[in-house]
Amino acid sequence: MKTAIKPAKHISWSTMFADFKEITKVRLAVSVVFSSIAGYLLGAYEISVVTLLLLAFGGYCMVGASNAYNQIIERDLDALMKRTRNRPIPSGRVSVHQGLIIAVLLTVFGVVSLYFVNPKTAMFGAISIFLYTSVYTPLKTITPLSVFVGALPGAIPFMLGWVAATNEFGIEPGTLFMIQFFWQFPHFWALAWMLDDDYRKGGFKLLPTGKKDKGTAVQIIMYTIWMMVISVIPAFGITGRLHLSIIAAVIVFLMGAVMLFFAFRLYDKRDNVSARKLMLASVTYITFIQLVYVSDKYIGMLI
């Protein structure tokens, strides 16, 4: 049964700006920009400020467009859930037409900006928007496999930065892609565990077994282990120009071990508190390993 969306009302500029930040999911968008910049710094022979600005702007637009399309498509379902019912579109502060204008403009600005970086970067940006909007979003109410599909565009940002710096796709950006790809499963499933009751109100099927049970916890553990393995592979000298020193690899491994500890804790406790701790650990992990990778490269260049 569909829930009626309230008509859009006249609102202030400050509210419009706040709604823009919410419809583009500013925190998520900024984290994507951060990942893209980290990938760029890893791949760059020389740093171009212009390229960095285009990458940051295009990356924000890319994520913002994806989220805007998503909120347009899911507006009726968002109105059913406590965590999303006050979003701009289901609350009536932004009309569907206005949301669509925002989404289209962000798509154009994002793809054009990334094209000025290089065509491959624009292509991956466009693929990301398409997969998130046209495949992942409709699958969320059909099958838990939607998380696998959603992990594909979600893994692009770290890789995108390398492609922006080199205009090439090979083992190096492929490795960065795999790190962020495997990381997303424990991160997102921890979040989905916490919000499962609310997600069910919207008809979303996101946990791998459909339940907050040991089966889901086991899969979280397995993907966390794979994430740890992929994250230290550059230390073995088999990933082209993407290198990681032994010290940096140990740091990355230990950070992964912290995540794994919380994954086992979730298996043992199977409660929302443990899921929240794992989710927060995962956010810390992906941020800090990107810092470690970048720092390790530039410290190595100075030694």
Tab-separated table of C-alpha atoms in Angstrom:
chain	number	residue	atom	x	y	z
A	1	MET	CA	0.000	0.000	0.000
A	2	LYS	CA	1.422	3.387	-0.961
A	3	THR	CA	1.692	6.273	1.446
A	4	ALA	CA	0.654	9.669	0.146
A	5	ILE	CA	3.455	12.184	-0.196
A	6	LYS	CA	2.706	15.617	1.179
A	7	PRO	CA	2.791	18.525	-1.275
A	8	ALA	CA	5.953	20.642	-1.258
A	9	LYS	CA	5.699	23.898	0.705
A	10	HIS	CA	7.553	27.213	0.535
A	11	ILE	CA	10.699	26.929	2.678
A	12	SER	CA	13.697	29.089	3.592
A	13	TRP	CA	17.118	29.026	1.916
A	14	SER	CA	18.686	27.463	5.007
A	15	THR	CA	16.124	24.664	4.952
A	16	MET	CA	16.667	24.179	1.218
A	17	PHE	CA	20.417	23.859	1.801
A	18	ALA	CA	19.819	21.383	4.619
A	19	ASP	CA	17.495	19.391	2.346
A	20	PHE	CA	20.097	19.429	-0.425
A	21	LYS	CA	22.652	17.995	1.990
A	22	GLU	CA	20.189	15.320	3.046
A	23	ILE	CA	19.062	14.359	-0.449
A	24	THR	CA	22.709	14.023	-1.529
A	25	LYS	CA	23.699	12.333	1.780
A	26	VAL	CA	26.529	14.753	2.442
A	27	ARG	CA	28.434	12.527	4.910
A	28	LEU	CA	28.443	9.591	2.525
A	29	ALA	CA	29.384	11.856	-0.380
A	30	VAL	CA	32.298	13.376	1.549
A	31	SER	CA	33.574	9.896	2.475
A	32	VAL	CA	33.453	8.954	-1.216
A	33	VAL	CA	35.412	12.091	-2.130
A	34	PHE	CA	37.950	11.214	0.568
A	35	SER	CA	38.375	7.695	-0.888
A	36	SER	CA	38.742	9.076	-4.409
A	37	ILE	CA	41.394	11.565	-3.333
A	38	ALA	CA	43.284	8.815	-1.494
A	39	GLY	CA	43.240	6.686	-4.662
A	40	TYR	CA	44.426	9.671	-6.700
A	41	LEU	CA	47.347	10.337	-4.358
A	42	LEU	CA	48.351	6.687	-4.578
A	43	GLY	CA	48.325	6.664	-8.368
A	44	ALA	CA	49.664	10.127	-9.171
A	45	TYR	CA	53.213	10.706	-10.394
A	46	GLU	CA	52.626	14.437	-9.960
A	47	ILE	CA	49.735	16.035	-8.110
A	48	SER	CA	47.473	18.361	-10.106
A	49	VAL	CA	45.304	20.654	-7.985
A	50	VAL	CA	42.904	21.150	-10.913
A	51	THR	CA	42.454	17.405	-11.324
A	52	LEU	CA	41.917	16.982	-7.587
A	53	LEU	CA	39.216	19.664	-7.574
A	54	LEU	CA	37.471	18.155	-10.605
A	55	LEU	CA	37.654	14.701	-9.018
A	56	ALA	CA	36.271	15.962	-5.702
A	57	PHE	CA	33.448	17.929	-7.332
A	58	GLY	CA	32.602	15.162	-9.789
A	59	GLY	CA	32.736	12.528	-7.066
A	60	TYR	CA	30.332	14.476	-4.859
A	61	CYS	CA	27.946	14.995	-7.754
A	62	MET	CA	28.133	11.304	-8.658
A	63	VAL	CA	27.148	10.192	-5.151
A	64	GLY	CA	24.618	12.993	-4.781
A	65	ALA	CA	22.898	12.034	-8.025
A	66	SER	CA	22.744	8.363	-7.044
A	67	ASN	CA	21.205	9.206	-3.673
A	68	ALA	CA	18.732	11.661	-5.179
A	69	TYR	CA	17.497	9.081	-7.708
A	70	ASN	CA	17.320	6.519	-4.912
A	71	GLN	CA	15.149	8.767	-2.729
A	72	ILE	CA	12.840	9.549	-5.636
A	73	ILE	CA	12.337	5.858	-6.418
A	74	GLU	CA	11.908	4.830	-2.773
A	75	ARG	CA	9.841	7.811	-1.605
A	76	ASP	CA	6.784	5.724	-0.713
A	77	LEU	CA	8.878	3.152	1.141
A	78	ASP	CA	10.873	5.864	2.924
A	79	ALA	CA	7.590	7.268	4.248
A	80	LEU	CA	6.987	3.956	6.044
A	81	MET	CA	10.262	3.901	7.982
A	82	LYS	CA	11.119	5.934	11.058
A	83	ARG	CA	14.693	6.693	9.971
A	84	THR	CA	13.666	7.990	6.517
A	85	ARG	CA	10.144	9.401	6.809
A	86	ASN	CA	11.476	12.906	7.421
A	87	ARG	CA	13.651	12.930	4.307
A	88	PRO	CA	12.955	15.879	1.972
A	89	ILE	CA	10.755	14.028	-0.540
A	90	PRO	CA	8.520	11.840	1.676
A	91	SER	CA	8.096	14.756	4.109
A	92	GLY	CA	6.924	17.008	1.247
A	93	ARG	CA	9.657	19.633	1.597
A	94	VAL	CA	10.977	18.695	-1.873
A	95	SER	CA	8.690	17.574	-4.684
A	96	VAL	CA	9.474	14.633	-6.936
A	97	HIS	CA	9.915	17.062	-9.832
A	98	GLN	CA	12.392	19.161	-7.867
A	99	GLY	CA	14.245	16.052	-6.756
A	100	LEU	CA	14.493	14.862	-10.345
A	101	ILE	CA	15.926	18.222	-11.453
A	102	ILE	CA	18.560	17.964	-8.713
A	103	ALA	CA	19.418	14.389	-9.694
A	104	VAL	CA	19.724	15.146	-13.423
A	105	LEU	CA	21.830	18.272	-12.869
A	106	LEU	CA	24.159	16.412	-10.515
A	107	THR	CA	24.493	13.607	-13.060
A	108	VAL	CA	25.440	16.033	-15.819
A	109	PHE	CA	27.822	18.049	-13.638
A	110	GLY	CA	29.396	14.892	-12.233
A	111	VAL	CA	29.986	13.078	-15.513
A	112	VAL	CA	31.229	16.222	-17.292
A	113	SER	CA	33.621	17.065	-14.452
A	114	LEU	CA	35.007	13.536	-14.416
A	115	TYR	CA	35.279	13.574	-18.222
A	116	PHE	CA	37.565	16.604	-17.957
A	117	VAL	CA	39.752	14.457	-15.708
A	118	ASN	CA	39.780	11.674	-18.313
A	119	PRO	CA	37.168	9.585	-20.189
A	120	LYS	CA	37.756	6.386	-18.165
A	121	THR	CA	37.025	8.198	-14.918
A	122	ALA	CA	33.779	9.552	-16.362
A	123	MET	CA	32.829	6.083	-17.608
A	124	PHE	CA	33.285	4.495	-14.174
A	125	GLY	CA	31.360	7.369	-12.579
A	126	ALA	CA	28.450	6.851	-14.982
A	127	ILE	CA	28.519	3.074	-14.394
A	128	SER	CA	28.349	3.711	-10.660
A	129	ILE	CA	25.239	5.892	-10.966
A	130	PHE	CA	23.543	3.367	-13.272
A	131	LEU	CA	24.239	0.329	-11.065
A	132	TYR	CA	23.178	2.061	-7.862
A	133	THR	CA	20.008	3.527	-9.303
A	134	SER	CA	18.827	1.004	-11.864
A	135	VAL	CA	19.968	-2.309	-10.378
A	136	TYR	CA	20.734	-2.051	-6.657
A	137	THR	CA	17.762	0.144	-5.678
A	138	PRO	CA	14.980	-2.004	-7.197
A	139	LEU	CA	16.622	-5.227	-5.974
A	140	LYS	CA	16.563	-4.153	-2.313
A	141	THR	CA	12.956	-5.275	-1.881
A	142	ILE	CA	13.464	-8.485	-3.859
A	143	THR	CA	16.626	-10.250	-2.695
A	144	PRO	CA	19.527	-9.933	-0.237
A	145	LEU	CA	21.796	-10.264	-3.289
A	146	SER	CA	21.110	-6.558	-3.787
A	147	VAL	CA	23.920	-5.945	-1.283
A	148	PHE	CA	26.368	-7.683	-3.626
A	149	VAL	CA	25.196	-5.511	-6.511
A	150	GLY	CA	25.342	-2.371	-4.371
A	151	ALA	CA	28.904	-3.209	-3.345
A	152	LEU	CA	30.022	-2.781	-6.967
A	153	PRO	CA	29.338	0.974	-7.284
A	154	GLY	CA	30.282	1.345	-3.630
A	155	ALA	CA	33.763	-0.033	-4.356
A	156	ILE	CA	34.464	2.326	-7.259
A	157	PRO	CA	35.602	5.508	-5.408
A	158	PHE	CA	39.003	4.248	-4.128
A	159	MET	CA	39.720	2.808	-7.565
A	160	LEU	CA	38.365	5.897	-9.317
A	161	GLY	CA	41.085	8.092	-7.862
A	162	TRP	CA	43.828	5.892	-9.314
A	163	VAL	CA	42.156	5.903	-12.729
A	164	ALA	CA	41.827	9.698	-12.491
A	165	ALA	CA	45.568	9.971	-11.859
A	166	THR	CA	46.718	7.524	-14.545
A	167	ASN	CA	43.884	7.126	-17.084
A	168	GLU	CA	44.586	3.400	-16.794
A	169	PHE	CA	42.833	0.405	-15.250
A	170	GLY	CA	44.995	-2.501	-14.142
A	171	ILE	CA	46.054	-4.550	-11.128
A	172	GLU	CA	46.551	-1.480	-8.929
A	173	PRO	CA	43.074	0.076	-9.160
A	174	GLY	CA	41.645	-3.452	-9.277
A	175	THR	CA	43.208	-4.138	-5.877
A	176	LEU	CA	41.856	-0.890	-4.443
A	177	PHE	CA	38.439	-1.853	-5.794
A	178	MET	CA	38.585	-5.271	-4.103
A	179	ILE	CA	39.581	-3.795	-0.741
A	180	GLN	CA	36.560	-1.513	-0.661
A	181	PHE	CA	34.318	-4.187	-2.203
A	182	PHE	CA	34.915	-6.769	0.546
A	183	TRP	CA	34.870	-4.098	3.266
A	184	GLN	CA	31.316	-3.114	2.389
A	185	PHE	CA	29.774	-6.440	3.419
A	186	PRO	CA	30.635	-6.377	7.136
A	187	HIS	CA	30.050	-2.623	7.194
A	188	PHE	CA	26.640	-2.682	5.535
A	189	TRP	CA	25.400	-5.879	7.180
A	190	ALA	CA	26.278	-4.443	10.607
A	191	LEU	CA	24.193	-1.388	9.711
A	192	ALA	CA	21.386	-3.537	8.320
A	193	TRP	CA	21.449	-5.631	11.510
A	194	MET	CA	20.921	-2.501	13.624
A	195	LEU	CA	18.120	-1.209	11.418
A	196	ASP	CA	16.510	-4.520	10.455
A	197	ASP	CA	13.163	-3.825	12.130
A	198	ASP	CA	12.828	-0.484	10.362
A	199	TYR	CA	14.013	-1.891	7.025
A	200	ARG	CA	11.332	-4.580	7.238
A	201	LYS	CA	8.659	-1.875	7.400
A	202	GLY	CA	9.839	-0.719	3.979
A	203	GLY	CA	10.035	-4.276	2.652
A	204	PHE	CA	13.822	-4.276	2.304
A	205	LYS	CA	15.622	-7.624	2.326
A	206	LEU	CA	19.247	-6.847	3.175
A	207	LEU	CA	20.637	-9.420	5.632
A	208	PRO	CA	22.125	-12.439	3.782
A	209	THR	CA	19.989	-15.023	5.594
A	210	GLY	CA	17.079	-12.635	6.091
A	211	LYS	CA	17.569	-12.876	9.862
A	212	LYS	CA	19.767	-11.536	12.649
A	213	ASP	CA	21.195	-14.993	13.240
A	214	LYS	CA	24.478	-16.926	13.353
A	215	GLY	CA	24.340	-17.497	9.589
A	216	THR	CA	24.481	-13.761	8.926
A	217	ALA	CA	27.218	-13.335	11.553
A	218	VAL	CA	29.302	-16.093	9.948
A	219	GLN	CA	29.126	-14.384	6.564
A	220	ILE	CA	30.179	-11.106	8.166
A	221	ILE	CA	33.218	-12.875	9.630
A	222	MET	CA	34.099	-14.493	6.283
A	223	TYR	CA	33.972	-11.214	4.342
A	224	THR	CA	35.987	-9.467	7.056
A	225	ILE	CA	38.728	-12.091	6.675
A	226	TRP	CA	38.749	-11.674	2.889
A	227	MET	CA	38.976	-7.911	3.370
A	228	MET	CA	41.999	-8.364	5.632
A	229	VAL	CA	43.727	-10.638	3.117
A	230	ILE	CA	43.194	-8.314	0.156
A	231	SER	CA	44.285	-5.277	2.165
A	232	VAL	CA	47.792	-6.646	2.822
A	233	ILE	CA	48.439	-8.203	-0.607
A	234	PRO	CA	50.324	-5.097	-1.878
A	235	ALA	CA	53.049	-5.906	0.685
A	236	PHE	CA	53.972	-9.001	-1.370
A	237	GLY	CA	55.015	-7.037	-4.461
A	238	ILE	CA	52.453	-8.533	-6.835
A	239	THR	CA	50.235	-5.487	-7.383
A	240	GLY	CA	52.296	-3.401	-9.795
A	241	ARG	CA	53.020	0.133	-8.599
A	242	LEU	CA	50.753	-0.294	-5.596
A	243	HIS	CA	53.149	-1.098	-2.760
A	244	LEU	CA	52.827	-1.461	0.997
A	245	SER	CA	55.765	-1.656	3.388
A	246	ILE	CA	55.945	-4.421	5.994
A	247	ILE	CA	55.305	-1.944	8.805
A	248	ALA	CA	52.276	-0.492	7.026
A	249	ALA	CA	50.984	-3.999	6.258
A	250	VAL	CA	51.214	-4.928	9.947
A	251	ILE	CA	49.263	-1.780	10.891
A	252	VAL	CA	46.602	-2.529	8.267
A	253	PHE	CA	46.388	-6.154	9.442
A	254	LEU	CA	45.991	-5.142	13.091
A	255	MET	CA	43.231	-2.690	12.195
A	256	GLY	CA	41.500	-5.502	10.330
A	257	ALA	CA	41.945	-7.730	13.383
A	258	VAL	CA	40.035	-5.161	15.451
A	259	MET	CA	37.174	-5.370	12.980
A	260	LEU	CA	37.343	-9.161	13.078
A	261	PHE	CA	37.165	-9.066	16.880
A	262	PHE	CA	33.919	-7.096	16.705
A	263	ALA	CA	32.612	-9.458	14.021
A	264	PHE	CA	33.178	-12.415	16.369
A	265	ARG	CA	31.596	-10.428	19.184
A	266	LEU	CA	28.499	-9.995	17.009
A	267	TYR	CA	28.488	-13.765	16.361
A	268	ASP	CA	28.608	-14.364	20.110
A	269	LYS	CA	26.142	-11.697	21.293
A	270	ARG	CA	23.916	-11.236	18.218
A	271	ASP	CA	22.614	-7.887	19.476
A	272	ASN	CA	22.349	-4.352	18.119
A	273	VAL	CA	25.031	-3.023	20.456
A	274	SER	CA	27.604	-5.406	18.970
A	275	ALA	CA	26.443	-4.569	15.456
A	276	ARG	CA	26.892	-0.853	16.153
A	277	LYS	CA	30.414	-1.401	17.454
A	278	LEU	CA	31.300	-3.360	14.323
A	279	MET	CA	29.809	-0.672	12.098
A	280	LEU	CA	31.828	2.065	13.835
A	281	ALA	CA	34.976	-0.082	13.671
A	282	SER	CA	34.438	-0.551	9.938
A	283	VAL	CA	34.139	3.201	9.318
A	284	THR	CA	37.374	3.754	11.244
A	285	TYR	CA	39.064	0.943	9.349
A	286	ILE	CA	38.393	2.157	5.815
A	287	THR	CA	39.368	5.724	6.688
A	288	PHE	CA	42.601	4.825	8.435
A	289	ILE	CA	43.855	2.222	5.966
A	290	GLN	CA	43.521	4.786	3.191
A	291	LEU	CA	45.576	7.184	5.296
A	292	VAL	CA	48.116	4.425	5.957
A	293	TYR	CA	48.387	3.545	2.251
A	294	VAL	CA	48.920	7.174	1.232
A	295	SER	CA	51.310	7.945	4.097
A	296	ASP	CA	53.312	4.804	3.391
A	297	LYS	CA	53.783	5.807	-0.257
A	298	TYR	CA	54.991	9.331	0.432
A	299	ILE	CA	57.125	8.424	3.457
A	300	GLY	CA	58.744	5.748	1.291
A	301	MET	CA	59.519	8.344	-1.371
A	302	LEU	CA	61.345	10.486	1.225
A	303	ILE	CA	63.466	7.678	2.644
